[in-house]
Coordinates of C-alpha atoms in Angstrom, one line a residue:
M1 CA 0.0 0.0 0.0
R2 CA 1.3 3.5 -0.8
T3 CA 0.1 6.5 1.1
N4 CA 0.5 10.2 1.1
C5 CA 3.5 10.0 3.4
L6 CA 6.2 10.4 0.8
A7 CA 6.8 7.1 -1.1
T8 CA 7.1 4.8 1.9
R9 CA 5.2 1.5 1.7
F10 CA 3.6 0.6 5.0
D11 CA 2.9 -3.0 6.1
L12 CA 1.2 -2.6 9.5
H13 CA -0.1 -5.7 11.3
H14 CA -2.5 -6.3 14.2
G15 CA -1.1 -9.1 16.4
D16 CA 1.7 -10.4 18.5
C17 CA 5.1 -9.3 17.1
V18 CA 6.9 -12.6 17.9
S19 CA 4.6 -14.7 15.7
G20 CA 4.3 -11.9 13.2
M21 CA 8.0 -11.5 12.7
A22 CA 8.4 -15.3 12.3
D23 CA 6.5 -15.0 9.0
L24 CA 9.1 -12.5 7.6
D25 CA 12.2 -13.4 5.6
A26 CA 15.6 -13.6 7.3
D27 CA 18.0 -10.7 6.6
S28 CA 15.2 -8.5 5.2
V29 CA 15.3 -5.5 7.5
D30 CA 17.9 -2.7 7.6
V31 CA 16.9 -0.6 10.6
V32 CA 14.8 -1.4 13.7
V33 CA 13.7 1.4 15.9
T34 CA 11.5 0.4 18.8
S35 CA 10.5 0.9 22.4
P36 CA 9.0 -2.2 24.0
P37 CA 6.9 -2.2 27.2
Y38 CA 9.3 -1.4 30.1
N39 CA 7.6 -3.7 32.6
L40 CA 7.0 -0.7 34.9
D41 CA 3.3 -1.3 35.3
I42 CA 2.4 1.3 32.7
D43 CA -1.4 1.5 32.1
Y44 CA -1.6 0.3 28.5
A45 CA -5.1 -0.2 27.0
T46 CA -4.8 -4.0 26.9
F47 CA -1.3 -5.1 27.5
R48 CA -0.3 -6.2 31.1
D49 CA 3.0 -4.5 32.0
D50 CA 3.6 -6.2 35.3
A51 CA 5.4 -9.5 34.6
S52 CA 8.1 -10.9 36.9
R53 CA 11.6 -9.7 36.0
E54 CA 12.6 -13.2 34.9
D55 CA 9.5 -13.6 32.7
Y56 CA 10.0 -10.1 31.2
L57 CA 13.6 -10.8 30.3
E58 CA 12.8 -14.2 28.8
W59 CA 10.1 -12.7 26.7
S60 CA 12.4 -9.9 25.6
V61 CA 15.0 -12.5 24.4
R62 CA 12.2 -14.2 22.4
W63 CA 11.2 -11.2 20.4
A64 CA 14.8 -9.9 20.1
T65 CA 15.8 -13.3 18.7
E66 CA 13.3 -12.7 15.8
V67 CA 14.8 -9.2 15.3
H68 CA 18.2 -10.8 15.2
R69 CA 17.1 -13.2 12.4
L70 CA 15.5 -10.4 10.4
L71 CA 18.3 -7.8 10.7
K72 CA 20.7 -7.6 7.8
P73 CA 24.5 -8.1 8.6
D74 CA 25.0 -4.4 8.3
G75 CA 21.7 -3.4 10.0
S76 CA 21.1 -1.3 13.1
F77 CA 18.8 -2.0 16.0
F78 CA 17.9 1.0 18.1
L79 CA 16.3 -0.1 21.4
N80 CA 14.7 2.7 23.5
V81 CA 14.1 1.7 27.1
G82 CA 13.6 3.6 30.3
A83 CA 13.7 3.0 34.0
S84 CA 12.1 4.3 37.1
P85 CA 14.0 5.7 40.1
A86 CA 13.0 2.7 42.2
N87 CA 13.9 0.3 39.4
P88 CA 17.1 1.6 37.8
L89 CA 18.7 -1.7 36.7
L90 CA 16.1 -2.7 34.2
P91 CA 17.7 -1.1 31.0
H92 CA 21.0 -2.6 31.9
Q93 CA 19.6 -6.0 32.7
L94 CA 17.8 -6.0 29.4
V95 CA 20.8 -5.1 27.3
L96 CA 22.9 -7.8 29.1
A97 CA 20.2 -10.4 28.4
L98 CA 20.5 -9.5 24.7
Q99 CA 24.3 -9.8 24.7
P100 CA 24.3 -13.3 23.2
L101 CA 22.4 -11.9 20.2
F102 CA 23.9 -8.4 19.6
R103 CA 26.9 -6.3 20.2
L104 CA 26.3 -2.9 22.0
Q105 CA 27.8 -0.5 19.5
N106 CA 26.6 2.8 20.9
T107 CA 24.7 4.0 24.0
I108 CA 22.6 7.1 23.4
H109 CA 21.0 9.1 26.2
W110 CA 17.7 10.6 25.3
I111 CA 17.5 13.8 27.4
K112 CA 14.0 14.9 28.0
S113 CA 14.8 17.9 30.2
V114 CA 18.0 19.7 31.1
T115 CA 19.2 22.8 32.9
V116 CA 22.4 24.4 31.6
Q117 CA 24.5 27.3 32.9
P118 CA 26.1 29.2 30.0
R119 CA 29.3 31.0 30.8
R120 CA 27.9 34.5 30.2
A121 CA 24.1 34.0 30.3
P122 CA 21.4 33.2 32.8
E123 CA 20.6 29.6 33.8
L124 CA 18.4 28.0 31.2
S125 CA 15.9 25.1 31.7
V126 CA 14.4 23.4 28.7
G127 CA 12.4 20.3 28.0
H128 CA 9.6 18.2 29.5
F129 CA 10.1 18.1 33.3
K130 CA 7.9 15.6 35.1
P131 CA 8.7 16.0 38.9
I132 CA 8.4 13.3 41.4
N133 CA 7.7 13.7 45.1
S134 CA 10.4 11.7 46.9
R135 CA 12.8 12.0 49.8
R136 CA 15.1 9.4 48.2
Y137 CA 15.2 9.9 44.4
I138 CA 16.0 12.7 42.0
T139 CA 13.7 13.3 39.1
D140 CA 14.5 11.0 36.1
C141 CA 14.9 13.2 33.0
H142 CA 16.4 10.7 30.5
E143 CA 16.0 7.3 28.8
Y144 CA 18.4 5.0 27.0
V145 CA 18.6 4.3 23.3
F146 CA 20.9 1.2 22.8
H147 CA 22.4 0.9 19.3
L148 CA 22.8 -2.8 18.8
T149 CA 24.3 -4.5 15.8
H150 CA 25.5 -8.0 14.9
K151 CA 29.2 -7.5 15.3
G152 CA 29.6 -3.9 16.5
D153 CA 31.2 -2.7 13.3
V154 CA 28.4 -1.1 11.3
P155 CA 29.4 2.3 9.7
I156 CA 27.1 5.1 10.7
D157 CA 26.5 8.7 9.4
R158 CA 27.4 10.7 12.4
L159 CA 27.1 14.1 10.7
A160 CA 23.6 13.3 9.5
V161 CA 22.6 14.1 13.1
G162 CA 25.5 16.5 13.7
V163 CA 25.5 20.0 15.1
A164 CA 27.3 23.2 14.2
Y165 CA 30.5 24.2 15.9
A166 CA 30.1 26.7 18.7
D167 CA 33.7 27.9 18.1
K168 CA 34.1 28.3 14.3
S169 CA 37.8 28.3 14.6
N170 CA 37.6 24.6 15.3
I171 CA 36.2 23.8 11.8
A172 CA 39.6 23.8 10.1
R173 CA 41.7 23.0 13.2
W174 CA 40.3 19.6 14.3
A175 CA 42.0 16.6 12.6
H176 CA 38.8 14.7 12.1
T177 CA 37.5 17.3 9.6
R178 CA 40.3 16.1 7.3
G179 CA 40.8 19.7 6.2
V180 CA 37.2 20.0 4.9
K181 CA 35.8 23.3 6.1
R182 CA 32.4 22.0 7.1
D183 CA 30.5 23.5 10.0
R184 CA 29.3 20.2 11.3
R185 CA 30.5 17.9 14.1
C186 CA 29.4 14.8 15.8
R187 CA 26.5 15.5 18.2
G188 CA 27.8 12.9 20.7
N189 CA 25.6 10.5 22.6
N190 CA 23.5 13.0 24.6
W191 CA 20.4 13.8 22.5
F192 CA 18.1 16.5 23.9
I193 CA 14.7 15.9 22.4
S194 CA 11.7 17.3 24.1
Y195 CA 8.1 16.1 23.7
E196 CA 5.9 18.4 21.7
T197 CA 3.6 20.5 23.9
I198 CA 0.0 19.2 23.9
Q199 CA -3.3 20.5 25.3
H200 CA -5.4 17.4 25.3
R201 CA -3.5 14.1 25.9
D202 CA -6.5 11.8 25.0
R203 CA -6.7 13.3 21.5
Q204 CA -3.1 14.3 20.8
R205 CA -1.1 11.5 22.4
P206 CA -3.5 8.6 23.2
H207 CA -0.8 6.3 24.3
P208 CA 0.9 6.2 27.8
A209 CA 4.5 5.6 26.6
T210 CA 5.4 7.2 23.3
F211 CA 8.8 8.5 22.1
P212 CA 8.9 11.7 20.0
T213 CA 9.0 11.1 16.3
K214 CA 12.2 13.2 16.2
L215 CA 14.0 10.5 18.2
A216 CA 13.2 7.8 15.6
E217 CA 14.1 10.2 12.8
M218 CA 17.6 10.7 14.3
C219 CA 18.0 7.0 14.7
F220 CA 17.2 6.4 11.0
R221 CA 19.5 9.2 9.9
L222 CA 22.3 8.0 12.1
H223 CA 22.2 4.6 10.5
G224 CA 22.5 6.3 7.1
A225 CA 20.0 7.2 4.4
R226 CA 20.2 5.3 1.2
E227 CA 17.9 3.8 -1.4
G228 CA 15.8 0.7 -0.6
L229 CA 15.9 0.9 3.2
V230 CA 13.4 -1.3 5.1
G231 CA 12.5 -0.3 8.7
L232 CA 10.7 -2.2 11.4
D233 CA 9.0 -1.5 14.8
P234 CA 7.8 -4.6 16.5
F235 CA 5.9 -2.4 19.0
L236 CA 4.3 0.2 16.8
G237 CA 2.0 2.0 19.3
I238 CA 0.5 5.0 17.6
G239 CA 3.0 5.0 14.8
H240 CA 5.8 7.5 15.7
A241 CA 8.5 5.3 14.2
A242 CA 6.5 4.8 11.1
S243 CA 6.0 8.5 10.6
A244 CA 9.7 9.0 11.1
A245 CA 10.4 6.4 8.4
A246 CA 8.3 8.3 6.0
T247 CA 10.0 11.6 6.8
C248 CA 13.4 9.9 6.2
G249 CA 12.3 8.4 2.9
L250 CA 12.5 4.7 3.8
E251 CA 11.2 2.5 1.0
R252 CA 9.2 0.1 3.3
F253 CA 8.2 0.1 6.9
I254 CA 6.9 -2.9 8.8
G255 CA 5.0 -2.6 12.1
F256 CA 3.3 -4.8 14.6
E257 CA 0.8 -3.7 17.3
I258 CA -1.1 -6.0 19.6
D259 CA -3.7 -3.3 20.5
E260 CA -6.2 -2.7 17.8
G261 CA -7.1 0.8 19.1
Y262 CA -3.4 2.0 18.9
L263 CA -3.1 0.5 15.4
T264 CA -6.2 2.3 14.2
E265 CA -4.7 5.6 15.5
A266 CA -1.4 4.9 13.8
R267 CA -3.1 4.2 10.5
S268 CA -5.1 7.4 10.8
R269 CA -2.0 9.5 11.5
L270 CA -0.3 8.0 8.5
G271 CA -3.3 8.5 6.2
I272 CA -4.0 4.8 5.8
S273 CA -7.7 3.9 5.5
P274 CA -8.9 1.7 8.4
E275 CA -10.0 -1.2 6.3
I276 CA -6.5 -1.9 4.9

């Protein structure tokens, strides 16, 4: 099916991603960008997010095994996962559980809110700050994006998500520019991406645990844009990764979503008729 979202072909499926991915051909996906349930008792419409730690990790290995089978040898798997102040080890336990399948090539910190003190300017606070009331914990303002690959040696396009030099004298001075006077440098692994401001959550963000479309866009661009790319999100939600795939010009995007309501919302946002 072709939609009005650039030329991306969407294959969006209602159902369990483990069995759904099993029907796809091996070595058929270039980039996976996904955010699975975090097992933090989030109130999804139908999915129970409260398994035991052992069951959650075992299930994670099962769906990630299918991702491993589908991912091309030079593919990238971007895994977004968060924690809670009372449960800080979950992201690390998850990536360790996947170590037999993937190499951790990069660790990216998605910064939701940050306060900076410029040298000659007032203190500046930006982003989405969700305070907690605690005598033990500080407010958690970031999540992880683990960049996983088969062997840890996949070339990436760092400047596709790069930033301009603050000190322009560095453009010609730094060795990694190879003498090319280009006002662009590697962004590093701290990515400040705030949620868009909304007025009505039920209408504008009808899902309890979405990531911004911009985050998925940056993952696709970091992997490197080229013709014929196929993307995948096993946990589609309301379609933010699919929207990013269209913006980045992927040829095909595959998604699975177990909740029919979320899938209907994703199709609506992408301009796909409900009956498809």
